[in-house]
mmCIF file of C-alpha atoms in Angstrom:
data_model
loop_
_atom_site.group_PDB
_atom_site.id
_atom_site.type_symbol
_atom_site.label_atom_id
_atom_site.label_comp_id
_atom_site.label_asym_id
_atom_site.label_seq_id
_atom_site.Cartn_x
_atom_site.Cartn_y
_atom_site.Cartn_z
ATOM 1 C CA MET A 86 19.258 15.201 36.363
ATOM 2 C CA ARG A 87 22.503 16.892 35.413
ATOM 3 C CA PHE A 88 21.011 19.970 33.774
ATOM 4 C CA LYS A 89 19.013 20.751 36.913
ATOM 5 C CA ALA A 90 22.205 22.020 38.519
ATOM 6 C CA LEU A 91 23.155 24.321 35.675
ATOM 7 C CA ALA A 92 20.870 27.288 36.387
ATOM 8 C CA PHE A 93 17.572 28.225 37.927
ATOM 9 C CA LEU A 94 14.911 30.796 37.318
ATOM 10 C CA PRO A 95 14.402 33.535 39.878
ATOM 11 C CA SER A 96 11.405 33.775 42.159
ATOM 12 C CA HIS A 97 8.489 35.325 40.326
ATOM 13 C CA LEU A 98 5.279 34.475 42.171
ATOM 14 C CA PRO A 99 2.710 35.706 41.544
ATOM 15 C CA LEU A 100 3.252 35.694 37.783
ATOM 16 C CA CYS A 101 1.614 37.922 35.206
ATOM 17 C CA LEU A 102 1.361 35.899 31.984
ATOM 18 C CA LEU A 103 1.687 38.408 29.186
ATOM 19 C CA ALA A 104 1.639 38.653 25.423
ATOM 20 C CA VAL A 105 4.435 40.640 23.803
ATOM 21 C CA ALA A 106 1.999 43.513 23.430
ATOM 22 C CA GLY A 107 2.372 43.999 27.160
ATOM 23 C CA CYS A 108 0.346 44.004 30.340
ATOM 24 C CA ASP A 109 -2.195 46.445 31.669
ATOM 25 C CA GLY A 110 0.172 47.145 34.534
ATOM 26 C CA PRO A 111 -0.995 49.356 37.391
ATOM 27 C CA SER A 112 -4.672 50.252 37.127
ATOM 28 C CA ALA A 113 -5.713 53.792 36.354
ATOM 29 C CA LYS A 114 -7.048 54.231 39.871
ATOM 30 C CA ASP A 115 -3.490 53.825 41.189
ATOM 31 C CA GLU A 116 -2.310 56.898 39.286
ATOM 32 C CA GLY A 117 -3.131 60.469 40.215
ATOM 33 C CA PRO A 118 -4.513 62.943 37.672
ATOM 34 C CA THR A 119 -1.075 64.533 37.244
ATOM 35 C CA SER A 120 0.926 61.299 37.169
ATOM 36 C CA PRO A 121 2.849 60.760 33.919
ATOM 37 C CA PRO A 122 1.951 57.594 32.003
ATOM 38 C CA ARG A 123 4.137 54.614 32.750
ATOM 39 C CA ALA A 124 5.683 53.358 29.538
ATOM 40 C CA GLY A 125 7.709 50.371 28.431
ATOM 41 C CA ILE A 126 9.211 48.168 31.110
ATOM 42 C CA LEU A 127 7.907 50.455 33.852
ATOM 43 C CA SER A 128 4.329 49.641 32.843
ATOM 44 C CA LEU A 129 4.788 46.102 34.168
ATOM 45 C CA PRO A 130 3.787 45.141 37.702
ATOM 46 C CA SER A 131 6.586 44.919 40.235
ATOM 47 C CA GLY A 132 8.230 41.533 40.614
ATOM 48 C CA TRP A 133 8.702 38.937 37.897
ATOM 49 C CA ASN A 134 6.449 38.943 34.815
ATOM 50 C CA THR A 135 6.341 36.123 32.255
ATOM 51 C CA LEU A 136 6.016 37.033 28.570
ATOM 52 C CA GLU A 137 5.142 34.495 25.871
ATOM 53 C CA PRO A 138 6.045 35.894 22.443
ATOM 54 C CA GLY A 139 4.625 33.113 20.261
ATOM 55 C CA GLY A 140 5.367 33.391 16.541
ATOM 56 C CA GLU A 141 8.353 31.287 15.470
ATOM 57 C CA THR A 142 9.725 30.940 18.998
ATOM 58 C CA THR A 143 9.761 27.406 20.396
ATOM 59 C CA CYS A 144 11.479 24.970 22.701
ATOM 60 C CA ALA A 145 13.284 21.862 21.466
ATOM 61 C CA ARG A 146 10.252 19.528 21.453
ATOM 62 C CA GLY A 147 7.700 22.152 20.404
ATOM 63 C CA ASP A 148 6.754 23.488 23.839
ATOM 64 C CA PRO A 149 6.207 27.259 24.082
ATOM 65 C CA PHE A 150 9.074 29.620 24.787
ATOM 66 C CA LYS A 151 8.670 32.298 27.455
ATOM 67 C CA TYR A 152 10.939 34.863 29.054
ATOM 68 C CA LEU A 153 10.800 36.845 32.284
ATOM 69 C CA VAL A 154 11.026 40.553 32.996
ATOM 70 C CA ARG A 155 11.420 42.300 36.328
ATOM 71 C CA PRO A 156 11.223 46.122 36.291
ATOM 72 C CA GLY A 157 13.748 47.936 38.448
ATOM 73 C CA THR A 158 14.039 51.417 39.876
ATOM 74 C CA VAL A 159 17.139 52.644 38.036
ATOM 75 C CA ASN A 160 17.849 53.025 34.329
ATOM 76 C CA ARG A 161 20.172 50.034 34.227
ATOM 77 C CA LEU A 162 19.527 46.638 32.681
ATOM 78 C CA VAL A 163 20.543 43.039 33.330
ATOM 79 C CA VAL A 164 20.126 40.727 30.325
ATOM 80 C CA GLU A 165 20.651 37.180 31.544
ATOM 81 C CA PHE A 166 20.754 33.908 29.614
ATOM 82 C CA ARG A 167 19.828 30.696 31.376
ATOM 83 C CA GLY A 168 22.065 27.655 31.171
ATOM 84 C CA GLY A 169 21.046 24.042 30.809
ATOM 85 C CA GLY A 170 23.343 21.726 28.842
ATOM 86 C CA ALA A 171 23.317 21.063 25.090
ATOM 87 C CA CYS A 172 22.691 18.337 22.520
ATOM 88 C CA TRP A 173 24.115 17.598 19.082
ATOM 89 C CA SER A 174 23.438 13.959 18.120
ATOM 90 C CA ALA A 175 20.879 11.173 18.344
ATOM 91 C CA ALA A 176 22.553 9.962 21.517
ATOM 92 C CA THR A 177 22.660 13.348 23.248
ATOM 93 C CA CYS A 178 19.295 14.660 22.003
ATOM 94 C CA ALA A 179 17.124 11.594 22.568
ATOM 95 C CA PRO A 180 14.189 12.035 24.966
ATOM 96 C CA GLY A 181 15.060 10.782 28.402
ATOM 97 C CA VAL A 182 18.796 11.414 28.099
ATOM 98 C CA GLU A 183 18.352 14.727 29.916
ATOM 99 C CA LEU A 184 21.556 16.418 28.832
ATOM 100 C CA PHE A 185 19.817 19.719 28.239
ATOM 101 C CA GLN A 186 16.870 21.771 29.482
ATOM 102 C CA GLU A 187 13.964 20.961 27.129
ATOM 103 C CA THR A 188 11.247 23.287 28.436
ATOM 104 C CA VAL A 189 10.969 26.640 30.173
ATOM 105 C CA SER A 190 10.792 25.703 33.826
ATOM 106 C CA GLU A 191 9.667 28.033 36.564
ATOM 107 C CA ASP A 192 11.838 26.966 39.495
ATOM 108 C CA PRO A 193 11.658 29.669 42.176
ATOM 109 C CA MET A 194 14.983 31.202 43.163
ATOM 110 C CA THR A 195 15.684 34.095 45.503
ATOM 111 C CA THR A 196 19.393 33.690 46.212
ATOM 112 C CA GLY A 197 22.502 35.074 44.523
ATOM 113 C CA ILE A 198 21.793 37.980 42.195
ATOM 114 C CA TYR A 199 18.038 37.341 42.637
ATOM 115 C CA ASP A 200 18.223 38.438 46.280
ATOM 116 C CA HIS A 201 16.972 41.978 45.828
ATOM 117 C CA GLU A 202 16.979 42.644 49.565
ATOM 118 C CA ASN A 203 20.720 42.105 49.930
ATOM 119 C CA PRO A 204 22.560 45.447 50.074
ATOM 120 C CA ASP A 205 25.674 43.752 48.653
ATOM 121 C CA ASN A 206 23.824 42.854 45.435
ATOM 122 C CA PRO A 207 25.216 45.177 42.731
ATOM 123 C CA PHE A 208 22.053 44.613 40.637
ATOM 124 C CA ARG A 209 19.316 44.813 43.270
ATOM 125 C CA ASP A 210 17.676 47.906 41.709
ATOM 126 C CA TRP A 211 18.271 47.131 38.025
ATOM 127 C CA HIS A 212 15.742 46.090 35.394
ATOM 128 C CA HIS A 213 16.226 42.376 34.737
ATOM 129 C CA VAL A 214 15.356 40.436 31.579
ATOM 130 C CA TYR A 215 15.815 36.693 32.009
ATOM 131 C CA ILE A 216 15.985 34.605 28.819
ATOM 132 C CA PRO A 217 15.338 30.896 29.525
ATOM 133 C CA TYR A 218 16.948 28.096 27.569
ATOM 134 C CA CYS A 219 15.203 25.079 26.068
ATOM 135 C CA THR A 220 16.815 24.469 22.649
ATOM 136 C CA GLY A 221 20.130 22.678 23.321
ATOM 137 C CA ASP A 222 22.179 25.106 21.187
ATOM 138 C CA ILE A 223 23.782 27.570 23.667
ATOM 139 C CA HIS A 224 21.300 30.273 22.523
ATOM 140 C CA TRP A 225 22.961 30.410 19.076
ATOM 141 C CA GLY A 226 20.951 28.060 16.856
ATOM 142 C CA ASP A 227 18.383 28.452 14.105
ATOM 143 C CA HIS A 228 17.725 24.994 12.687
ATOM 144 C CA VAL A 229 15.314 22.084 12.949
ATOM 145 C CA ALA A 230 17.602 19.064 13.025
ATOM 146 C CA THR A 231 16.768 15.367 12.741
ATOM 147 C CA TYR A 232 19.294 13.003 14.259
ATOM 148 C CA GLY A 233 19.346 9.273 13.593
ATOM 149 C CA GLU A 234 17.158 7.288 11.214
ATOM 150 C CA GLY A 235 13.928 5.351 11.187
ATOM 151 C CA SER A 236 12.173 4.691 14.459
ATOM 152 C CA SER A 237 15.183 5.983 16.408
ATOM 153 C CA ALA A 238 15.207 9.378 14.671
ATOM 154 C CA VAL A 239 14.756 12.407 16.913
ATOM 155 C CA THR A 240 13.883 15.929 15.778
ATOM 156 C CA VAL A 241 15.070 18.929 17.768
ATOM 157 C CA ARG A 242 14.153 22.553 17.211
ATOM 158 C CA HIS A 243 17.453 24.343 17.746
ATOM 159 C CA LYS A 244 15.836 27.793 17.739
ATOM 160 C CA GLY A 245 17.793 29.509 20.493
ATOM 161 C CA ALA A 246 18.680 32.499 18.324
ATOM 162 C CA VAL A 247 15.042 32.948 17.274
ATOM 163 C CA ASN A 248 13.976 32.964 20.923
ATOM 164 C CA VAL A 249 16.679 35.438 21.904
ATOM 165 C CA ARG A 250 15.764 37.820 19.081
ATOM 166 C CA ALA A 251 12.137 37.838 20.227
ATOM 167 C CA ALA A 252 13.200 38.744 23.760
ATOM 168 C CA LEU A 253 15.674 41.383 22.593
ATOM 169 C CA ASP A 254 13.104 42.934 20.248
ATOM 170 C CA TRP A 255 10.925 43.483 23.307
ATOM 171 C CA VAL A 256 13.889 44.917 25.203
ATOM 172 C CA TYR A 257 14.748 47.331 22.416
ATOM 173 C CA ALA A 258 11.156 48.559 22.275
ATOM 174 C CA ASN A 259 10.635 48.840 26.028
ATOM 175 C CA VAL A 260 14.009 49.891 27.445
ATOM 176 C CA PRO A 261 14.935 52.630 24.990
ATOM 177 C CA ALA A 262 18.098 54.122 26.508
ATOM 178 C CA PRO A 263 19.626 52.303 29.486
ATOM 179 C CA GLU A 264 22.748 53.933 30.822
ATOM 180 C CA LYS A 265 24.374 50.618 31.674
ATOM 181 C CA ILE A 266 23.812 46.975 30.615
ATOM 182 C CA PHE A 267 25.108 43.851 32.341
ATOM 183 C CA VAL A 268 24.990 40.865 29.948
ATOM 184 C CA THR A 269 25.463 37.558 31.699
ATOM 185 C CA GLY A 270 24.519 33.899 31.953
ATOM 186 C CA CYS A 271 25.788 30.679 33.429
ATOM 187 C CA SER A 272 26.845 27.498 31.611
ATOM 188 C CA ALA A 273 25.195 27.482 28.154
ATOM 189 C CA GLY A 274 23.998 30.984 29.054
ATOM 190 C CA ALA A 275 27.616 32.098 29.326
ATOM 191 C CA TYR A 276 27.970 31.549 25.575
ATOM 192 C CA GLY A 277 24.726 33.402 25.008
ATOM 193 C CA SER A 278 26.182 36.301 26.963
ATOM 194 C CA ILE A 279 29.324 36.722 24.875
ATOM 195 C CA LEU A 280 27.659 36.342 21.474
ATOM 196 C CA TRP A 281 24.598 38.496 22.136
ATOM 197 C CA SER A 282 26.536 41.157 24.041
ATOM 198 C CA ALA A 283 27.806 42.266 20.639
ATOM 199 C CA HIS A 284 24.222 42.772 19.432
ATOM 200 C CA LEU A 285 23.276 44.697 22.562
ATOM 201 C CA ARG A 286 26.372 46.894 22.321
ATOM 202 C CA GLU A 287 25.697 47.587 18.637
ATOM 203 C CA HIS A 288 22.068 48.553 19.344
ATOM 204 C CA TYR A 289 22.697 50.633 22.472
ATOM 205 C CA LYS A 290 25.607 52.683 21.184
ATOM 206 C CA ASP A 291 25.560 55.135 24.107
ATOM 207 C CA ALA A 292 25.266 52.561 26.895
ATOM 208 C CA SER A 293 28.072 51.171 28.998
ATOM 209 C CA VAL A 294 28.063 47.395 28.437
ATOM 210 C CA VAL A 295 29.664 44.800 30.721
ATOM 211 C CA GLN A 296 29.675 41.083 29.827
ATOM 212 C CA PHE A 297 30.187 38.334 32.431
ATOM 213 C CA ALA A 298 30.306 34.663 31.436
ATOM 214 C CA ASP A 299 29.618 32.434 34.431
ATOM 215 C CA SER A 300 31.191 28.988 33.990
ATOM 216 C CA GLY A 301 31.484 28.888 30.217
ATOM 217 C CA ALA A 302 35.144 28.763 29.156
ATOM 218 C CA GLY A 303 34.401 27.308 25.714
ATOM 219 C CA ILE A 304 36.770 24.346 25.865
ATOM 220 C CA ILE A 305 35.592 22.014 23.089
ATOM 221 C CA THR A 306 37.178 19.485 20.752
ATOM 222 C CA GLU A 307 38.008 20.024 17.087
ATOM 223 C CA ALA A 308 35.854 16.993 16.219
ATOM 224 C CA PHE A 309 32.832 18.519 17.953
ATOM 225 C CA PHE A 310 33.348 21.858 16.186
ATOM 226 C CA GLU A 311 33.709 20.263 12.756
ATOM 227 C CA ASP A 312 31.125 17.469 12.967
ATOM 228 C CA SER A 313 28.468 18.499 15.500
ATOM 229 C CA PHE A 314 28.440 22.240 16.091
ATOM 230 C CA PRO A 315 27.235 22.960 12.500
ATOM 231 C CA SER A 316 23.950 21.140 13.203
ATOM 232 C CA TRP A 317 22.799 24.176 15.206
ATOM 233 C CA LYS A 318 23.300 26.508 12.200
ATOM 234 C CA PRO A 319 24.274 29.540 14.283
ATOM 235 C CA GLU A 320 25.395 31.671 11.332
ATOM 236 C CA GLY A 321 22.456 34.078 11.560
ATOM 237 C CA ALA A 322 23.426 35.100 15.088
ATOM 238 C CA TYR A 323 27.044 35.954 14.334
ATOM 239 C CA PRO A 324 28.208 39.596 14.651
ATOM 240 C CA THR A 325 29.259 39.712 11.026
ATOM 241 C CA TRP A 326 29.637 43.502 11.080
ATOM 242 C CA ILE A 327 32.802 43.143 13.163
ATOM 243 C CA PRO A 328 35.894 43.387 10.945
ATOM 244 C CA GLY A 329 37.901 40.198 10.709
ATOM 245 C CA PHE A 330 35.239 38.022 12.295
ATOM 246 C CA ASP A 331 35.656 34.504 10.896
ATOM 247 C CA PRO A 332 33.233 31.778 12.049
ATOM 248 C CA ALA A 333 35.770 29.126 11.053
ATOM 249 C CA GLU A 334 37.933 30.230 13.986
ATOM 250 C CA LEU A 335 35.279 29.708 16.674
ATOM 251 C CA ALA A 336 36.650 26.327 17.711
ATOM 252 C CA LYS A 337 38.645 28.588 20.029
ATOM 253 C CA LEU A 338 36.114 30.734 21.883
ATOM 254 C CA PHE A 339 38.831 33.201 22.789
ATOM 255 C CA VAL A 340 38.662 34.442 19.187
ATOM 256 C CA LEU A 341 35.176 35.829 19.839
ATOM 257 C CA TYR A 342 36.409 37.660 22.925
ATOM 258 C CA GLU A 343 39.341 39.061 20.984
ATOM 259 C CA LYS A 344 37.194 40.320 18.101
ATOM 260 C CA LEU A 345 34.636 41.949 20.385
ATOM 261 C CA GLY A 346 37.350 43.481 22.539
ATOM 262 C CA ALA A 347 39.114 44.969 19.525
ATOM 263 C CA HIS A 348 35.909 46.344 17.963
ATOM 264 C CA TYR A 349 34.450 47.677 21.228
ATOM 265 C CA PRO A 350 37.515 48.561 23.320
ATOM 266 C CA GLU A 351 35.428 50.344 25.961
ATOM 267 C CA MET A 352 33.224 47.281 26.534
ATOM 268 C CA ARG A 353 34.224 45.198 29.552
ATOM 269 C CA LEU A 354 34.404 41.435 28.978
ATOM 270 C CA SER A 355 34.879 38.792 31.650
ATOM 271 C CA GLN A 356 34.688 35.138 32.711
ATOM 272 C CA TYR A 357 34.203 33.278 35.978
ATOM 273 C CA ASN A 358 35.273 29.639 36.321
ATOM 274 C CA THR A 359 36.227 27.178 39.029
ATOM 275 C CA VAL A 360 39.478 25.354 38.572
ATOM 276 C CA GLN A 361 37.870 21.893 38.311
ATOM 277 C CA ASP A 362 34.339 22.660 37.075
ATOM 278 C CA ASP A 363 32.506 19.317 37.131
ATOM 279 C CA ASP A 364 29.919 20.148 34.475
ATOM 280 C CA GLN A 365 32.300 21.750 31.986
ATOM 281 C CA ILE A 366 34.554 18.713 32.353
ATOM 282 C CA PHE A 367 31.550 16.400 31.857
ATOM 283 C CA PHE A 368 30.613 18.006 28.523
ATOM 284 C CA PHE A 369 34.249 18.177 27.404
ATOM 285 C CA ASN A 370 34.403 14.419 27.928
ATOM 286 C CA ALA A 371 31.090 13.953 26.095
ATOM 287 C CA MET A 372 32.643 15.728 23.107
ATOM 288 C CA GLY A 373 35.561 13.307 23.105
ATOM 289 C CA GLY A 374 37.940 15.472 25.116
ATOM 290 C CA GLY A 375 40.275 14.465 27.889
ATOM 291 C CA GLY A 376 39.800 14.425 31.631
ATOM 292 C CA ALA A 377 39.761 17.048 34.340
ATOM 293 C CA GLU A 378 43.428 17.960 34.031
ATOM 294 C CA ALA A 379 43.206 18.411 30.261
ATOM 295 C CA TRP A 380 40.145 20.632 30.585
ATOM 296 C CA SER A 381 41.640 22.729 33.385
ATOM 297 C CA ASP A 382 44.892 23.265 31.493
ATOM 298 C CA ALA A 383 43.012 24.269 28.340
ATOM 299 C CA MET A 384 40.739 26.619 30.309
ATOM 300 C CA ARG A 385 43.706 28.380 31.893
ATOM 301 C CA ALA A 386 45.464 28.650 28.537
ATOM 302 C CA SER A 387 42.358 30.144 26.913
ATOM 303 C CA ILE A 388 41.998 32.762 29.641
ATOM 304 C CA ALA A 389 45.682 33.636 29.410
ATOM 305 C CA HIS A 390 45.343 34.051 25.647
ATOM 306 C CA ILE A 391 42.421 36.475 25.981
ATOM 307 C CA GLU A 392 44.158 38.474 28.706
ATOM 308 C CA ALA A 393 47.287 38.814 26.592
ATOM 309 C CA SER A 394 45.390 40.127 23.562
ATOM 310 C CA THR A 395 42.357 41.951 24.993
ATOM 311 C CA PRO A 396 42.970 44.795 27.482
ATOM 312 C CA SER A 397 39.273 45.045 28.387
ATOM 313 C CA PHE A 398 39.033 41.395 29.525
ATOM 314 C CA ARG A 399 39.138 40.251 33.154
ATOM 315 C CA SER A 400 38.810 36.793 34.715
ATOM 316 C CA PHE A 401 38.027 35.342 38.116
ATOM 317 C CA LEU A 402 39.248 31.792 38.720
ATOM 318 C CA ALA A 403 37.918 30.274 41.936
ATOM 319 C CA PRO A 404 38.850 27.073 43.767
ATOM 320 C CA GLY A 405 36.706 23.960 43.741
ATOM 321 C CA SER A 406 34.491 22.220 41.203
ATOM 322 C CA ALA A 407 31.104 23.953 41.533
ATOM 323 C CA HIS A 408 29.378 24.936 38.306
ATOM 324 C CA CYS A 409 27.831 28.420 38.099
ATOM 325 C CA ILE A 410 27.829 31.043 40.848
ATOM 326 C CA LEU A 411 25.247 33.696 39.910
ATOM 327 C CA TRP A 412 22.270 31.941 41.506
ATOM 328 C CA ARG A 413 24.049 30.489 44.514
ATOM 329 C CA PRO A 414 24.019 31.952 48.042
ATOM 330 C CA GLU A 415 27.820 31.654 47.820
ATOM 331 C CA PHE A 416 27.764 34.473 45.266
ATOM 332 C CA TYR A 417 28.307 36.758 48.262
ATOM 333 C CA SER A 418 31.035 34.749 49.981
ATOM 334 C CA VAL A 419 33.162 32.963 47.383
ATOM 335 C CA GLU A 420 36.652 34.349 47.086
ATOM 336 C CA SER A 421 39.925 33.624 45.382
ATOM 337 C CA GLY A 422 43.312 34.963 46.371
ATOM 338 C CA GLY A 423 41.711 36.942 49.180
ATOM 339 C CA THR A 424 39.289 38.741 46.833
ATOM 340 C CA ARG A 425 35.530 38.319 47.186
ATOM 341 C CA LEU A 426 33.763 37.803 43.877
ATOM 342 C CA VAL A 427 30.853 40.123 44.688
ATOM 343 C CA ARG A 428 33.237 43.020 45.399
ATOM 344 C CA TRP A 429 35.273 42.229 42.317
ATOM 345 C CA LEU A 430 32.161 42.160 40.136
ATOM 346 C CA ASP A 431 30.820 45.377 41.647
ATOM 347 C CA ALA A 432 34.085 47.078 40.707
ATOM 348 C CA LEU A 433 33.955 45.599 37.212
ATOM 349 C CA VAL A 434 30.460 46.957 36.642
ATOM 350 C CA ASN A 435 30.435 50.179 38.622
ATOM 351 C CA GLY A 436 34.029 51.276 39.172
ATOM 352 C CA GLU A 437 37.553 50.988 37.886
ATOM 353 C CA PRO A 438 38.069 47.540 36.334
ATOM 354 C CA PRO A 439 39.779 45.248 38.848
ATOM 355 C CA GLN A 440 42.722 43.037 38.103
ATOM 356 C CA SER A 441 42.084 39.425 37.116
ATOM 357 C CA VAL A 442 42.052 36.969 40.001
ATOM 358 C CA ALA A 443 43.597 33.522 39.542
ATOM 359 C CA CYS A 444 43.703 30.612 41.943
ATOM 360 C CA ASP A 445 47.102 29.455 40.733
ATOM 361 C CA SER A 446 47.825 27.157 43.661
ATOM 362 C CA CYS A 447 44.473 25.350 43.536
ATOM 363 C CA GLY A 448 44.395 21.715 42.598
ATOM 364 C CA PRO A 449 41.539 19.229 42.436
ATOM 365 C CA PRO A 450 39.191 19.560 45.425
#
């Protein structure tokens, strides 16, 4: 199934299934008489915890939405959005088509940024909030849509924005003042990362915020933007407080990067892509776009446009056609132009911002 390759959940066994109200956490007998109470995210058991917020949250077919939280040991926070395809029509949303992740899966994963034993992992000690994806709307939607008619009609709950708000409400209440936030996601989660990074930056005004979109260049067709994208009704998630923000311009994703970069000049924005990303090309074709060469040319042009207009933006263009890097073991070895991604990203988050890296001589694999 195509979406299976888009992203995976980290290892989290054993799980603690929690309500939003929280978990009992360590028992009282584990704390000495002079130990301070453990509050917020630190009250959770070590390892991955699953929280089910309930309320209006939902997956596309009505299954429950859940998110995962892993407490760290430093006052820094990863907010990660899962990928998993998208749908926008009767043909793409029909059960069995499998173009998007429909439920919150619990696939174990311990590689890439989830390898907390690897000393090269820039995020090994950070708090980590992982927001799954099961609504087919790149984490932006707030609409119950019915596609088709009669017996072939299919109803999809595009409630990605509702789910994200529930997770972020918990974050705001339980991680009150992180010093640094890394907002990221692969594939559909890459678009979640750029949109919701504005909300996180606006809420945490004193935090240093770094955004990293893994394999989500935003190359779409005008026809998709005009005829299909509106079915998600993403308006409620837009950062409308940003001067000059115009939703009508979002057919070019670089506009969102430009607006955020101008409004928050100290916020670091970034993208990772491979030069012939199979999955991004697949969805570009599904939207009525051209082939691999057309997508790659448009991706490069979009990145160049952002770099020319947004001083805080950096990009890493790698060879090959693999989709997403965050969860892969190759996160620690992939390089472009002699630069290892993990070192580049560590500098982006923790040091002086590196220069963009482009694989200009790369062709199809």
